[in-house]
Amino acid sequence: DAKTTQPPSMDCAEGRAANLPCNHSTISGNEYVYWYRQIHSQGPQYIIHGLKNNETNEMASLIITEDRKSSTLILPHATLRDTAVYYCIVSRRSYNTDKLIFGTGTRLQVFP
Amino acid sequence: EAQVTQNPRYLITVTGKKLTVTCSQNMNHEYMSWYRQDPGLGLRQIYYSMNVEVTDKGDVPEGYKVSRKEKRNFPLILESPSPNQTSLYFCASRTGASQPQHFGDGTRLSIL
């Protein structure tokens, strides 16, 4: 599975959009991009995932570049409750393995 | 309510005393995994299972065993726990190869 690179930390003002980047330059054609977040030591929470098209759900938007080598998670109106560690993961769709590799993520601090 | 349930949530025990952490999901998911999380290292996959009686090693399987006798349950067994297995453990499940994982609330193990 491709490796991802994320900044270790970011700040965002409450009410503003939080844009979290992820680099996955070695991604292959059948690999999906997933985003999770972890608040304190709770279980990671799924946010969104995509293959090559941009995706949006009630939590966030995922923008994947045309060459698929990077992506951005957008939280459109960050709140204090969005303070968490955000993980970008790349994983191929395979019926022979369920390996997921988490990196160290981006610690997002939302301030008032 | 759809969920992944781990027990116990907290455990302090001593070196060499066998222990089992249970994991159960009520979503009829095919895939299940165990992760451990240590400071500065993110989440690392221990074992995963793609179906009943099918299990495979993740990235850090040493010192652990798993079994998948029923679809809903995926216990993690530490036959002879050691202090370096002190960690926060998460169980996760998902329905298919490209679907997101659902995580339990975690089990904090301390091995003295």
Coordinates of C-alpha atoms in Angstrom, one line a residue:
Chain A
D1 CA 0.0 0.0 0.0
A2 CA 1.1 3.5 -0.8
K3 CA 2.6 5.6 2.0
T4 CA 1.1 9.0 3.0
T5 CA 2.7 12.2 4.3
Q6 CA 0.8 14.6 6.4
P7 CA 1.9 17.7 8.3
P8 CA 2.2 16.9 12.0
S9 CA 0.0 19.8 13.2
M10 CA -2.3 22.6 12.0
D11 CA -4.4 25.3 13.6
C12 CA -7.8 26.6 12.5
A13 CA -10.1 29.3 13.8
E14 CA -13.6 28.2 14.7
G15 CA -16.0 28.8 11.9
R16 CA -13.4 28.8 9.2
A17 CA -12.7 26.1 6.8
A18 CA -10.0 23.6 7.8
N19 CA -8.0 22.2 4.9
L20 CA -5.9 19.2 5.7
P21 CA -3.4 18.1 3.0
C22 CA -2.1 14.6 2.4
N23 CA 0.6 13.5 -0.1
H24 CA 0.4 10.0 -1.5
S25 CA 2.7 10.3 -4.5
T26 CA 3.1 6.5 -4.9
I27 CA -0.6 5.7 -5.0
S28 CA -1.6 3.1 -7.6
G29 CA -4.8 3.0 -9.7
N30 CA -6.8 0.7 -7.5
E31 CA -6.0 2.4 -4.2
Y32 CA -8.6 4.4 -2.3
V33 CA -7.9 7.4 -0.1
Y34 CA -9.6 7.2 3.3
W35 CA -9.8 9.8 6.0
Y36 CA -10.4 9.1 9.7
R37 CA -10.1 11.2 12.8
Q38 CA -9.4 10.3 16.4
I39 CA -10.5 12.5 19.3
H40 CA -8.4 11.9 22.4
S41 CA -8.0 8.2 22.8
Q42 CA -11.4 7.2 21.4
G43 CA -11.7 4.8 18.5
P44 CA -10.9 6.4 15.1
Q45 CA -14.0 7.7 13.3
Y46 CA -14.5 7.3 9.6
I47 CA -14.9 10.6 7.8
I48 CA -14.9 10.1 4.0
H49 CA -13.2 8.2 1.2
G50 CA -12.7 8.3 -2.5
L51 CA -11.0 6.8 -5.5
K52 CA -10.5 9.6 -8.0
N53 CA -13.6 11.8 -8.0
N54 CA -14.1 14.5 -5.4
E55 CA -16.5 13.4 -2.6
T56 CA -18.7 15.3 -0.2
N57 CA -20.8 14.1 2.8
E58 CA -22.3 15.7 5.8
M59 CA -19.0 15.9 7.6
A60 CA -16.5 16.9 5.0
S61 CA -15.3 17.2 1.4
L62 CA -12.5 15.3 -0.2
I63 CA -10.6 16.8 -3.0
I64 CA -8.3 14.5 -5.0
T65 CA -5.9 15.9 -7.5
E66 CA -6.2 14.8 -11.1
D67 CA -3.0 12.8 -10.9
R68 CA -4.2 11.4 -7.6
K69 CA -0.8 12.1 -5.9
S70 CA -2.3 14.2 -3.2
S71 CA -5.6 15.1 -1.6
T72 CA -7.2 17.6 0.8
L73 CA -9.8 17.0 3.4
I74 CA -12.0 20.1 3.9
L75 CA -14.0 20.7 7.0
P76 CA -16.1 23.6 5.8
H77 CA -16.9 25.3 9.2
A78 CA -14.6 23.9 11.8
T79 CA -15.9 23.8 15.4
L80 CA -14.1 23.1 18.7
R81 CA -15.3 19.6 18.5
D82 CA -13.3 19.0 15.4
T83 CA -10.1 19.2 17.4
A84 CA -8.6 15.8 16.8
V85 CA -5.8 13.8 15.0
Y86 CA -6.7 13.3 11.3
Y87 CA -5.4 10.3 9.5
C88 CA -5.1 9.9 5.7
I89 CA -4.8 6.3 4.6
V90 CA -4.3 4.8 1.2
S91 CA -5.5 1.3 0.7
R92 CA -6.2 -0.9 -2.3
R93 CA -9.4 -2.6 -2.8
S94 CA -8.5 -6.2 -2.5
Y95 CA -10.3 -9.4 -1.7
N96 CA -7.1 -11.0 -0.5
T97 CA -6.0 -8.7 2.2
D98 CA -7.4 -6.2 4.7
K99 CA -4.2 -4.4 5.6
L100 CA -4.5 -0.8 6.5
I101 CA -1.5 1.3 7.4
F102 CA -2.1 4.4 9.6
G103 CA 0.6 7.1 9.7
T104 CA 1.0 9.5 12.6
G105 CA -1.6 11.9 11.2
T106 CA -2.2 15.6 11.5
R107 CA -3.2 17.1 14.9
L108 CA -5.8 19.8 14.1
Q109 CA -6.3 22.3 16.8
V110 CA -9.5 24.5 16.4
F111 CA -9.3 27.7 18.5
P112 CA -12.1 30.1 19.4
Chain B
E1 CA -27.4 0.4 17.1
A2 CA -24.5 -0.7 14.9
Q3 CA -21.4 -1.1 16.9
V4 CA -18.1 -2.8 17.6
T5 CA -17.9 -3.8 21.3
Q6 CA -14.6 -4.5 23.1
N7 CA -14.2 -6.0 26.5
P8 CA -12.6 -5.2 28.9
R9 CA -12.1 -1.5 28.4
Y10 CA -9.3 -1.4 31.0
L11 CA -7.1 -4.1 32.4
I12 CA -4.0 -4.1 34.6
T13 CA -2.4 -7.5 34.8
V14 CA 1.0 -9.1 35.4
T15 CA 3.6 -10.6 33.0
G16 CA 2.9 -14.1 31.9
K17 CA -0.8 -14.3 32.9
K18 CA -2.8 -15.2 29.8
L19 CA -5.5 -12.8 28.8
T20 CA -8.2 -12.4 26.1
V21 CA -9.7 -9.2 24.8
T22 CA -13.0 -9.9 23.2
C23 CA -14.4 -8.1 20.2
S24 CA -17.9 -8.4 18.8
Q25 CA -19.7 -6.6 16.0
N26 CA -23.4 -6.6 15.2
M27 CA -23.2 -5.4 11.6
N28 CA -22.6 -8.8 9.9
H29 CA -19.3 -7.6 8.6
E30 CA -16.9 -9.9 6.8
Y31 CA -13.7 -8.1 7.7
M32 CA -12.3 -7.6 11.2
S33 CA -8.9 -6.3 12.5
W34 CA -7.0 -5.6 15.6
Y35 CA -4.7 -2.6 16.1
R36 CA -2.5 -1.3 18.8
Q37 CA -1.7 2.3 19.4
D38 CA 1.4 3.6 21.1
P39 CA 2.6 7.2 21.6
G40 CA 4.4 8.5 18.5
L41 CA 3.7 5.4 16.5
G42 CA 0.1 5.8 15.4
L43 CA -2.1 2.7 14.9
R44 CA -0.4 -0.5 13.8
Q45 CA -2.3 -3.5 12.6
I46 CA -1.8 -6.7 14.6
Y47 CA -4.0 -9.3 12.8
Y48 CA -6.9 -9.2 10.5
S49 CA -9.6 -11.6 9.3
M50 CA -11.5 -11.6 6.0
N51 CA -14.0 -14.3 7.0
V52 CA -14.7 -17.1 9.4
E53 CA -11.6 -19.3 9.9
V54 CA -9.5 -16.9 7.7
T55 CA -7.0 -14.8 9.6
D56 CA -3.7 -13.2 8.6
K57 CA -0.8 -11.3 10.2
G58 CA -0.7 -7.5 10.1
D59 CA 2.4 -5.5 10.8
V60 CA 3.0 -6.4 14.5
P61 CA 1.7 -9.9 15.1
E62 CA 4.4 -11.2 17.5
G63 CA 3.1 -12.2 20.9
Y64 CA -0.6 -12.3 19.8
K65 CA -3.0 -14.8 18.6
V66 CA -6.5 -14.5 17.2
S67 CA -9.4 -16.7 16.2
R68 CA -12.5 -16.3 14.0
K69 CA -14.9 -19.1 14.8
E70 CA -18.0 -17.0 14.3
K71 CA -18.5 -14.0 12.0
R72 CA -19.4 -11.6 14.8
N73 CA -16.5 -12.3 17.1
F74 CA -12.7 -11.8 16.8
P75 CA -10.9 -12.2 20.1
L76 CA -7.3 -11.2 20.7
I77 CA -5.3 -13.5 22.8
L78 CA -2.1 -12.7 24.7
E79 CA -0.8 -16.1 25.8
S80 CA 2.1 -14.8 27.8
P81 CA 1.8 -11.0 28.1
S82 CA 4.9 -8.9 28.5
P83 CA 5.3 -5.2 29.5
N84 CA 6.0 -4.2 25.9
Q85 CA 2.4 -5.2 25.1
T86 CA 1.2 -2.4 27.3
S87 CA -0.8 -0.3 24.9
L88 CA -4.2 0.9 23.7
Y89 CA -5.9 -1.7 21.5
F90 CA -8.7 -1.2 19.0
C91 CA -10.9 -3.7 17.1
A92 CA -12.4 -2.7 13.8
S93 CA -14.7 -4.3 11.3
R94 CA -16.0 -3.5 7.8
T95 CA -18.4 -5.0 5.3
G96 CA -16.3 -5.1 2.2
A97 CA -12.9 -4.6 0.6
S98 CA -13.4 -0.9 -0.2
Q99 CA -15.7 0.1 2.7
P100 CA -14.6 2.1 5.7
Q101 CA -13.7 0.5 9.0
H102 CA -15.8 0.9 12.1
F103 CA -13.8 1.0 15.3
G104 CA -14.5 -0.1 18.9
D105 CA -13.9 2.2 21.8
G106 CA -10.6 0.7 22.7
T107 CA -9.1 -1.4 25.4
R108 CA -6.3 0.0 27.5
L109 CA -3.9 -2.8 28.7
S110 CA -1.2 -2.4 31.3
I111 CA 1.2 -5.3 31.8
L112 CA 3.3 -5.0 34.9

